[in-house]
Coordinates of C-alpha atoms and ligand atoms in Angstrom, one line a residue:
X24 CA -0.1 0.1 0.1
X25 CA 0.7 3.7 -0.9
X26 CA 4.2 2.6 -2.4
X27 CA 3.4 1.9 -6.0
X28 CA 3.4 5.3 -7.5
X29 CA 6.9 5.9 -7.0
X30 CA 10.6 4.5 -7.6
X31 CA 13.5 5.7 -5.5
X32 CA 11.2 9.0 -4.7
X33 CA 10.6 9.5 -8.1
X34 CA 6.9 9.8 -8.6
X35 CA 4.7 9.1 -11.5
X36 CA 1.4 10.1 -12.6
X37 CA -1.7 8.4 -12.7
X38 CA -2.7 8.0 -16.5
X39 CA -4.5 5.2 -17.8
X40 CA -4.6 2.7 -14.2
X41 CA -0.4 2.8 -14.7
X42 CA 2.1 5.3 -12.7
X43 CA 4.3 6.9 -15.4
X44 CA 7.4 9.1 -14.8
X45 CA 8.5 11.3 -17.5
X46 CA 12.1 12.4 -18.9
X47 CA 12.0 16.1 -17.4
X48 CA 10.8 15.9 -13.7
X49 CA 10.9 18.4 -10.6
X50 CA 12.3 18.1 -7.6
X51 CA 10.1 18.8 -4.4
X52 CA 11.4 19.8 -1.2
X53 CA 10.6 19.9 2.8
X54 CA 9.6 23.9 3.2
X55 CA 11.4 23.1 6.9
X56 CA 14.8 22.1 6.0
X57 CA 15.0 22.2 2.7
X58 CA 15.6 18.0 2.4
X59 CA 14.6 16.3 -0.9
X60 CA 11.6 14.3 -0.9
X61 CA 11.1 13.2 -4.4
X62 CA 10.5 14.1 -8.0
X63 CA 8.0 14.8 -9.9
X64 CA 6.7 14.6 -13.8
X65 CA 7.3 17.7 -15.8
X66 CA 4.6 16.8 -18.4
X67 CA 5.2 17.8 -21.5
X68 CA 2.4 18.4 -24.2
X69 CA 2.4 15.2 -25.9
X70 CA 2.0 13.7 -22.3
X71 CA -0.9 16.1 -21.1
X72 CA -2.7 15.2 -24.9
X73 CA -2.5 11.1 -24.4
X74 CA -3.5 12.1 -20.2
X75 CA -6.5 13.6 -21.9
X76 CA -7.1 11.1 -24.7
X77 CA -7.4 8.4 -22.0
X78 CA -9.7 10.3 -19.6
X79 CA -12.3 11.3 -22.9
X80 CA -12.4 7.8 -23.5
X81 CA -12.7 6.1 -20.1
X82 CA -15.6 8.7 -19.0
X83 CA -18.2 7.0 -21.0
X84 CA -18.3 3.2 -19.8
X85 CA -17.9 5.1 -16.1
X86 CA -21.2 7.1 -17.1
X87 CA -23.1 4.1 -17.7
X88 CA -21.8 2.6 -14.3
X89 CA -24.6 2.2 -12.0
X90 CA -24.5 5.0 -8.9
X91 CA -24.2 2.9 -6.1
X92 CA -21.3 1.4 -7.6
X93 CA -19.3 4.5 -7.9
X94 CA -20.4 5.2 -4.6
X95 CA -19.1 1.3 -3.2
X96 CA -15.5 2.4 -4.8
X97 CA -15.7 5.4 -3.0
X98 CA -16.7 4.1 0.7
X99 CA -13.4 2.1 -0.2
X100 CA -11.5 5.1 -1.1
X101 CA -12.8 6.6 2.2
X102 CA -11.9 3.8 4.5
X103 CA -8.3 3.4 2.5
X104 CA -7.7 6.9 4.0
X105 CA -8.4 6.8 7.2
X106 CA -6.7 3.5 7.3
X107 CA -3.6 5.1 6.0
X108 CA -4.3 8.2 7.7
X109 CA -0.4 8.5 9.6
X110 CA 1.5 7.8 6.5
X111 CA -0.5 10.2 4.7
X112 CA -0.3 13.0 7.7
X113 CA 3.4 12.8 7.7
X114 CA 3.7 12.8 3.8
X115 CA 1.4 16.1 3.4
X116 CA 3.7 17.9 6.8
X117 CA 6.5 17.3 5.1
X118 CA 5.7 18.3 2.0
X119 CA 3.4 21.8 3.4
X120 CA 4.3 22.3 6.6
X121 CA 1.4 22.5 7.9
X122 CA 1.2 21.3 11.9
X123 CA 0.7 17.4 12.3
X124 CA -3.0 17.5 14.3
X125 CA -4.0 19.6 11.2
X126 CA -2.5 17.2 8.6
X127 CA -4.4 14.5 10.5
X128 CA -7.9 16.0 10.5
X129 CA -7.0 17.2 6.6
X130 CA -7.1 13.8 5.9
X131 CA -9.8 12.4 8.2
X132 CA -12.1 15.9 6.8
X133 CA -11.6 14.3 3.3
X134 CA -12.6 10.9 4.3
X135 CA -15.5 12.0 5.9
X136 CA -16.2 13.7 2.8
X137 CA -16.0 11.6 0.4
X138 CA -18.8 9.0 2.4
X139 CA -21.0 11.7 2.9
X140 CA -20.4 12.9 -1.1
X141 CA -21.4 9.0 -2.0
X142 CA -24.4 9.3 0.0
X143 CA -25.7 12.8 -1.4
X144 CA -25.4 11.3 -4.4
X145 CA -27.7 8.6 -4.5
X146 CA -30.4 10.9 -3.5
X147 CA -29.8 13.0 -6.5
X148 CA -32.6 12.9 -8.8
X149 CA -34.5 15.1 -11.4
X150 CA -37.9 15.9 -12.2
X151 CA -40.9 16.1 -14.1
X152 CA -42.6 19.2 -15.8
X153 CA -45.7 19.3 -16.7
X154 CA -46.6 21.7 -19.6
X155 CA -49.9 23.0 -18.8
X156 CA -48.3 24.6 -15.5
X157 CA -47.2 27.3 -18.2
X158 CA -50.3 29.2 -19.5
X159 CA -51.3 28.4 -22.9
X160 CA -49.7 24.7 -22.7
X161 CA -52.0 21.7 -22.8
X162 CA -50.8 18.8 -20.2
X163 CA -50.2 16.2 -23.2
X164 CA -46.4 17.2 -23.0
X165 CA -44.1 16.1 -20.6
X166 CA -40.5 17.2 -20.0
X167 CA -38.3 14.5 -18.0
X168 CA -35.4 16.0 -16.9
X169 CA -32.1 14.3 -15.9
X170 CA -28.9 15.0 -14.4
X171 CA -25.9 14.0 -17.0
X172 CA -22.0 13.7 -16.7
X173 CA -20.3 17.5 -18.1
X174 CA -17.7 15.1 -19.4
X175 CA -14.0 15.6 -18.5
X176 CA -12.9 17.5 -15.3
X177 CA -9.7 19.8 -15.2
X178 CA -9.3 20.0 -11.1
X179 CA -6.9 22.2 -10.5
X180 CA -6.1 22.4 -6.5
X181 CA -4.0 24.8 -4.3
X182 CA -0.5 23.8 -2.0
X183 CA -2.7 24.4 1.1
X184 CA -4.9 21.7 1.5
X185 CA -3.6 19.5 -1.4
X186 CA -5.7 16.5 -0.2
X187 CA -9.0 18.2 0.7
X188 CA -9.3 20.5 -1.9
X189 CA -8.0 17.7 -4.3
X190 CA -10.8 15.5 -3.1
X191 CA -13.6 17.8 -2.7
X192 CA -13.5 17.6 -6.7
X193 CA -12.4 14.2 -7.1
X194 CA -15.3 13.0 -5.4
X195 CA -18.4 15.0 -6.6
X196 CA -17.4 14.7 -10.3
X197 CA -16.8 11.0 -10.5
X198 CA -20.3 10.8 -8.3
X199 CA -21.4 12.9 -11.4
X200 CA -20.5 10.1 -13.9
X201 CA -17.4 12.5 -14.9
X202 CA -13.7 11.2 -15.6
X203 CA -11.1 13.9 -13.7
X204 CA -7.9 14.6 -14.9
X205 CA -5.9 16.3 -11.4
X206 CA -3.4 19.1 -12.0
X207 CA -2.4 19.3 -8.2
X208 CA 0.0 22.2 -7.1
X209 CA 3.6 21.9 -7.2
X210 CA 4.6 22.3 -3.9
X211 CA 1.5 19.4 -2.8
X212 CA 1.9 17.2 -5.5
X213 CA 3.0 13.9 -3.4
X214 CA 0.5 14.2 -1.1
X215 CA -1.8 14.7 -4.0
X216 CA -0.6 11.8 -5.9
X217 CA -0.7 9.6 -2.9
X218 CA -4.7 10.6 -2.6
X219 CA -5.3 9.4 -5.9
X220 CA -3.1 6.5 -5.0
X221 CA -6.3 5.9 -2.9
X222 CA -8.6 6.1 -5.5
X223 CA -7.0 3.7 -8.0
X224 CA -6.6 0.8 -5.1
X225 CA -10.3 1.4 -4.2
X226 CA -11.0 0.9 -7.5
X227 CA -11.6 3.8 -9.7
X228 CA -11.5 2.1 -13.2
X229 CA -8.2 3.5 -15.4
X230 CA -8.5 6.8 -17.0
X231 CA -11.1 7.6 -15.5
X232 CA -8.8 9.6 -12.8
X233 CA -5.8 10.7 -14.4
X234 CA -3.0 12.8 -12.8
X235 CA -1.0 15.6 -14.4
X236 CA 2.1 17.3 -12.5
X237 CA 4.4 20.1 -14.1
X238 CA 4.4 24.0 -13.1
X239 CA 1.6 25.6 -13.6
X240 CA 3.4 28.5 -15.3
X241 CA 4.3 25.9 -18.0
X242 CA 1.6 23.7 -18.8
X243 CA -1.2 25.4 -17.3
X244 CA -1.9 27.3 -20.4
X245 CA -1.8 24.4 -22.4
X246 CA -4.1 22.2 -20.4
X247 CA -6.8 24.7 -19.7
X248 CA -7.0 25.6 -23.3
X249 CA -7.5 21.8 -24.6
X250 CA -10.2 20.9 -26.6
X251 CA -11.0 17.7 -24.4
X252 CA -11.5 19.6 -21.3
X253 CA -15.8 20.0 -20.7
X254 CA -15.1 21.9 -17.8
X255 CA -12.6 23.6 -15.2
X256 CA -12.8 23.3 -11.4
X257 CA -10.0 25.5 -10.0
X258 CA -8.6 26.5 -6.1
X259 CA -6.5 28.5 -5.9
X260 CA -5.3 32.7 -6.3
X261 CA -7.2 35.2 -8.0
X262 CA -4.6 36.3 -9.8
X263 CA -4.3 32.7 -11.5
X264 CA -8.2 32.0 -11.4
X265 CA -8.9 35.2 -13.4
X266 CA -6.0 34.2 -15.8
X267 CA -7.9 30.9 -16.4
X268 CA -11.5 32.7 -17.3
X269 CA -9.7 35.2 -19.6
X270 CA -8.0 32.0 -21.6
X271 CA -10.8 29.2 -21.0
X272 CA -13.3 30.6 -23.6
X273 CA -16.7 28.9 -23.2
X274 CA -16.2 26.0 -21.2
X275 CA -18.1 26.4 -17.8
X276 CA -16.1 27.3 -14.7
X277 CA -16.5 26.9 -11.2
X278 CA -13.2 28.8 -9.1
X279 CA -12.4 29.4 -5.4
X280 CA -10.0 32.3 -5.0
X281 CA -8.6 34.3 -2.9
X282 CA -10.4 36.1 0.4
X283 CA -10.1 39.3 2.9
X284 CA -12.3 37.9 5.5
X285 CA -13.2 40.7 7.7
X286 CA -14.0 39.6 11.4
X287 CA -16.5 42.8 12.8
X288 CA -16.7 42.8 16.5
X289 CA -19.4 45.3 17.9
X290 CA -19.8 46.9 21.4
X291 CA -21.9 44.2 22.7
X292 CA -19.9 41.4 21.7
X293 CA -18.7 38.7 24.1
X294 CA -14.8 40.2 23.8
X295 CA -13.5 36.6 25.3
X296 CA -15.3 34.6 22.7
X297 CA -14.4 36.5 20.1
X298 CA -11.1 36.9 21.0
X299 CA -11.0 33.1 20.7
X300 CA -12.1 32.6 17.6
X301 CA -10.3 35.3 16.0
X302 CA -6.8 33.9 16.8
X303 CA -8.2 30.6 15.3
X304 CA -9.7 32.0 12.4
X305 CA -6.5 34.0 11.8
X306 CA -3.7 32.2 12.8
X307 CA -4.2 28.7 12.1
X308 CA -1.8 26.7 9.5
X309 CA 0.0 30.4 9.9
X310 CA -2.7 32.2 8.2
X311 CA -2.7 30.1 5.0
X312 CA -6.5 29.5 4.1
X313 CA -8.5 31.3 2.5
X314 CA -11.0 31.3 4.8
X315 CA -8.9 32.8 7.4
X316 CA -9.7 36.2 8.7
X317 CA -7.8 38.8 7.3
X318 CA -8.8 41.8 9.0
X319 CA -10.2 42.8 12.2
X320 CA -13.2 45.6 12.1
X321 CA -13.8 46.6 15.8
X322 CA -15.6 49.1 17.6
X323 CA -13.5 52.3 19.0
X324 CA -15.3 52.4 22.2
X325 CA -13.9 48.9 22.7
X326 CA -10.8 48.8 20.7
X327 CA -8.5 49.1 23.5
X328 CA -9.9 46.5 25.7
X329 CA -9.7 43.7 22.7
X330 CA -6.1 44.4 21.2
X331 CA -5.0 44.0 24.6
X332 CA -6.7 40.6 24.6
X333 CA -6.1 39.9 21.5
X334 CA -2.0 40.4 21.3
X335 CA -1.9 39.1 25.1
X336 CA -3.7 35.9 23.4
X337 CA -1.5 35.9 20.2
X338 CA 1.5 36.1 22.0
X339 CA 0.8 32.3 23.6
X340 CA 0.3 30.9 20.1
X341 CA 3.4 28.2 19.9
X342 CA 5.6 28.9 16.8
X343 CA 7.9 25.6 15.6
X344 CA 8.5 22.6 13.6
X345 CA 5.4 21.3 12.0
X346 CA 5.9 17.5 14.1
X347 CA 5.6 19.4 17.6
X348 CA 2.8 19.3 19.8
X349 CA 0.0 22.1 19.5
X350 CA 2.2 24.0 17.9
X351 CA -0.3 26.8 15.3
X352 CA 2.9 28.9 13.8
X353 CA 5.2 26.9 11.1
X354 CA 7.1 27.8 8.3
X355 CA 5.3 29.4 5.3
X356 CA 5.3 27.6 2.1
X357 CA 8.4 29.2 0.5
X358 CA 10.6 31.9 1.4
X359 CA 8.7 34.6 -1.2
X360 CA 5.8 34.1 0.7
X361 CA 7.4 35.4 3.9
X362 CA 9.0 38.2 1.7
X363 CA 5.6 39.1 0.8
X364 CA 4.2 38.8 4.3
X365 CA 7.2 41.3 5.1
X366 CA 7.1 43.9 2.9
X367 CA 2.6 44.4 3.4
X368 CA 4.2 45.0 7.4
X369 CA 7.2 47.5 6.4
X370 CA 4.5 49.2 4.7
X371 CA 1.7 49.2 7.2
X372 CA 4.4 50.5 10.2
X373 CA 6.0 53.2 7.7
X374 CA 2.0 54.9 7.8
X375 CA 2.3 54.1 11.3
X376 CA 0.4 51.5 12.4
X377 CA 1.3 50.2 15.9
X378 CA 2.5 46.8 16.5
X379 CA 1.3 45.3 19.5
X380 CA 3.9 42.4 19.5
X381 CA 7.4 41.9 18.4
X382 CA 8.0 41.1 14.7
X383 CA 10.2 37.7 14.5
X384 CA 11.3 35.8 11.2
X385 CA 14.1 33.5 10.5
X386 CA 14.0 32.0 6.6
X387 CA 10.2 31.4 5.9
X388 CA 9.2 31.3 9.4
X389 CA 7.3 34.3 10.6
X390 CA 6.2 34.5 14.4
X391 CA 2.4 35.6 14.7
X392 CA 2.1 38.9 14.3
X393 CA -0.4 41.8 15.1
X394 CA -1.1 45.2 13.7
X395 CA -3.8 48.2 15.4
X396 CA -4.9 51.3 14.2
X397 CA -4.2 50.2 10.7
X398 CA -6.1 53.3 8.0
X399 CA -7.3 52.3 4.7
X400 CA -4.3 53.1 2.7
X401 CA -2.3 50.6 3.9
X402 CA -1.9 47.2 1.7
X403 CA -2.6 45.4 4.6
X404 CA -6.3 46.7 4.9
X405 CA -7.1 45.3 1.0
X406 CA -4.1 42.8 0.3
X407 CA -4.3 38.8 1.0
X408 CA -1.0 38.0 2.8
X409 CA -1.6 34.1 3.6
X410 CA 0.6 34.5 6.3
X411 CA 0.3 34.5 10.0
X412 CA -0.3 38.6 10.3
X413 CA -3.7 40.3 11.4
X414 CA -4.3 43.8 11.0
X415 CA -6.8 45.9 13.5
X416 CA -8.7 48.3 11.8
X417 CA -10.7 50.8 14.8
X418 CA -14.3 51.5 13.2
X419 CA -16.9 53.9 14.8
X420 CA -20.2 52.6 13.3
X421 CA -21.9 49.7 12.0
X422 CA -22.5 51.3 8.9
X423 CA -18.4 52.1 8.5
X424 CA -17.7 48.5 9.3
X425 CA -20.0 47.6 6.2
X426 CA -19.1 50.1 4.0
X427 CA -15.3 48.9 4.5
X428 CA -16.3 45.4 4.2
X429 CA -17.7 46.0 0.8
X430 CA -15.5 48.1 -0.5
X431 CA -13.1 45.0 -0.7
X432 CA -12.7 43.2 -4.2
X433 CA -12.4 39.8 -2.4
X434 CA -16.1 38.5 -1.0
X435 CA -15.7 35.4 0.3
X436 CA -16.4 35.4 4.1
X437 CA -17.0 37.9 6.8
X438 CA -17.4 37.2 11.0
X439 CA -19.8 39.3 12.9
X440 CA -19.4 39.1 16.6
X441 CA -22.3 40.8 18.8
X442 CA -24.7 39.6 21.1
X443 CA -27.9 41.4 19.4
X444 CA -29.2 39.4 17.0
X445 CA -31.3 42.3 15.0
X446 CA -27.6 43.7 14.2
X447 CA -26.3 40.4 13.1
X448 CA -29.2 39.9 10.7
X449 CA -28.7 43.6 9.2
X450 CA -25.3 43.7 8.8
X451 CA -25.5 39.8 7.4
X452 CA -27.8 41.5 5.0
X453 CA -25.7 44.0 4.0
X454 CA -22.5 42.5 3.6
X455 CA -21.3 41.0 -0.3
X456 CA -19.6 37.7 0.2
X457 CA -20.6 33.8 0.3
X458 CA -21.1 33.1 3.8
X459 CA -21.3 35.8 6.8
X460 CA -20.8 33.9 10.5
X461 CA -22.3 35.0 13.6
X462 CA -20.3 34.6 16.7
X463 CA -17.8 32.3 15.3
X464 CA -14.7 32.1 12.7
X465 CA -14.9 32.5 9.2
X466 CA -14.3 28.7 7.8
X467 CA -14.8 26.8 5.2
X468 CA -17.1 23.5 7.1
X469 CA -19.0 21.5 7.6
X470 CA -18.9 20.8 4.4
X471 CA -22.1 20.1 3.0
X472 CA -23.1 23.8 3.9
X473 CA -22.9 25.9 0.6
X474 CA -19.5 27.5 -0.1
X475 CA -19.4 30.1 -2.4
X476 CA -17.3 33.6 -3.3
X477 CA -18.3 36.2 -5.1
X478 CA -16.3 39.6 -6.9
X479 CA -12.7 38.1 -6.9
X480 CA -13.4 35.6 -4.4
X481 CA -14.8 32.9 -7.0
X482 CA -17.2 31.5 -9.8
X483 CA -19.9 28.9 -8.3
X484 CA -21.1 27.1 -5.2
X485 CA -19.1 24.3 -3.7
X486 CA -20.1 21.9 -1.2
X487 CA -21.2 18.3 -0.8
X488 CA -24.3 18.5 -2.9
X489 CA -24.2 21.7 -4.9
X490 CA -20.4 20.4 -6.1
X491 CA -22.2 17.7 -7.6
X492 CA -24.9 19.4 -9.1
X493 CA -22.3 22.2 -10.4
X494 CA -19.8 19.2 -11.7
X495 CA -23.5 17.9 -13.8
X496 CA -25.8 19.6 -15.5
X497 CA -29.6 19.1 -16.5
X498 CA -30.8 17.5 -19.7
X499 CA -34.6 17.7 -20.6
X500 CA -36.4 15.1 -22.8
X501 CA -39.7 16.4 -23.9
X502 CA -42.4 14.2 -25.0
X503 CA -45.4 15.4 -26.6
X504 CA -48.5 12.5 -26.4
X505 CA -50.5 13.2 -29.7
X506 CA -53.5 10.9 -28.6
X507 CA -54.4 12.6 -25.2
Ligands
NAP666 P1 -2.0 29.4 -6.8 O1 -0.6 29.9 -7.2 O2 -2.7 30.2 -7.6 O3 -2.0 27.9 -7.6 C1 -3.0 27.3 -7.3 C2 -2.8 26.3 -8.4 O4 -2.8 26.7 -9.6 C3 -1.2 25.2 -8.9 O5 -1.9 23.8 -8.6 C4 -0.9 25.8 -9.3 O6 0.2 24.8 -10.2 C5 -2.1 26.4 -10.3 N1 -1.4 27.0 -11.7 C6 -0.5 28.2 -11.4 N2 -0.3 28.3 -13.0 C7 -1.7 28.3 -13.4 C8 -1.8 28.3 -14.7 N3 -1.5 29.4 -15.5 N4 -2.7 27.7 -15.3 C9 -3.7 26.9 -14.7 N5 -2.9 26.3 -13.4 C10 -1.9 26.9 -12.6 O7 -2.0 29.2 -5.5 P2 -1.6 28.8 -4.6 O8 -0.4 29.7 -4.0 O9 -1.8 27.3 -4.4 O10 -2.9 28.7 -3.6 C11 -3.2 30.0 -2.5 C12 -4.1 30.8 -3.2 O11 -5.5 29.7 -3.1 C13 -4.8 32.1 -2.2 O12 -5.1 33.0 -2.7 C14 -6.1 31.2 -1.4 O13 -6.7 31.8 -0.5 C15 -6.7 30.5 -2.8 N6 -7.7 29.1 -2.1 C16 -8.7 29.6 -2.0 C17 -9.6 28.9 -1.6 C18 -11.1 29.2 -1.6 O14 -12.1 27.9 -1.3 N7 -11.9 30.0 -1.5 C19 -9.2 27.6 -1.2 C20 -7.9 27.2 -0.9 C21 -7.0 28.5 -1.1 P3 1.7 25.2 -9.5 O15 2.1 24.8 -8.0 O16 2.6 24.4 -10.5 O17 2.3 26.3 -9.8
G3H667 O1 -8.4 27.7 2.1 C1 -9.0 27.1 2.2 C2 -9.7 25.9 3.1 O2 -10.9 25.9 1.8 C3 -10.4 26.6 4.1 O3 -11.2 25.6 4.8 O4 -11.7 26.6 6.7 O5 -12.5 24.3 6.5 O6 -9.6 25.7 6.7 P1 -11.4 25.9 6.2

């Protein structure tokens, strides 16, 4: 188990049921200590053509495989994931430097996701519509509306959840009767390839799930515009998402992109609860989550007290090696990400933001950092840092909070902390985001809830049932009974 896909640390791609290496490869290093973890294939355009050909061919018979059979394969994959969770969590930890506890939780969450997806798909049905519901038509015409696959799905996943955000595309796509080509993140590919090994071992037929590795900047445009791709499901940065949207033509898109989620703290909030939720929301996995809280908007009247409490909790966060127990802050994915976070901090300090904890950095490890008195001319008020830094913006009214939230180009989530349900609902109704959380941190789960970003945060809706619906389409067969 979990060994066929690599020889001497040289990983292959899953192509038509075989693990295939290529002449050119990319070395993958551990972001913690730069040790070599292995190599992954750098696929050429010719290799990609072979993959797409196999996916297209396999899709037809997979679409004819009974849903209950597809579900049984997914249940088996979920069980295999759980049986191998220790091994997978270690691979994940070494590749993306996520703390071990969160790696384990990513694997088990993924197993639950896969099972729930199989269950949900068994209950997705079409409908029958009579024509006489519409004025001027008679009952003799009936539409049978069924759900059919989109065809070949191209799934592109990001580095921060290479197992979960690959499976969240693969499982619903498979249950919808599609074949799927996964292009994992380069840093994260080894983890994602192991996930695909699990699906393959569980019985996904050859060609139904294939993988393509290579640098997005080199092979991305080719694969995204490939004539055999029928649908693109992308999770990653807004910059790359917008680029794909520009070149993809008429191919339907589902996109989960960046965010700048705000936590709004009103005068009547339970401050201890708000602080606990905000610390967890902002700093887990060192802030490298799309749904991380990326700015706090706090009422001026309670701002001093709130900032003091927040700073106290932030300074308690454990910083270090992902293997250590209870560690929250681990090294960022690479040095250039840390440089970017530092540049935002420097910009804010040069414009008179106030640091509430000392700034410490060693290579790609940045200690949790907190800035108060952040003003709207600072980049950190608007830009997604994807690192362990949280800006506090002081506000004087609910309207000001709504205005600042909605001026963002992003629209993923927001949190509101208040004990006044009327204010919570009023603010929620005004915020231009996919999801509003009341008295809790911003987060994606539970995974059967709808999850969508608007504006620069995405296109369409994910979440188990919604993802299956997004990756299938409605087909109508209309019958007219002339003897009625
Ligand atoms: P990224 O740099 O945009 O990369 C995402 C994926 O796109 C990777 O597989 C990457 O491959 C690939 N890619 C790069 N250039 C491409 C191109 N021209 N054509 C096709 N694919 C291309 O994002 P990331 O740094 O991995 O992830 C962090 C970002 O993702 C953040 O902005 C975060 O907010 C967002 N995110 C959003 C959600 C959500 O649900 N809304 C969830 C997670 C992450 P390579 O690795 O080979 O470059
Ligand atoms: O990075 C984006 C993930 O989808 C976030 O998931 O809120 O459960 O950490 P999460």
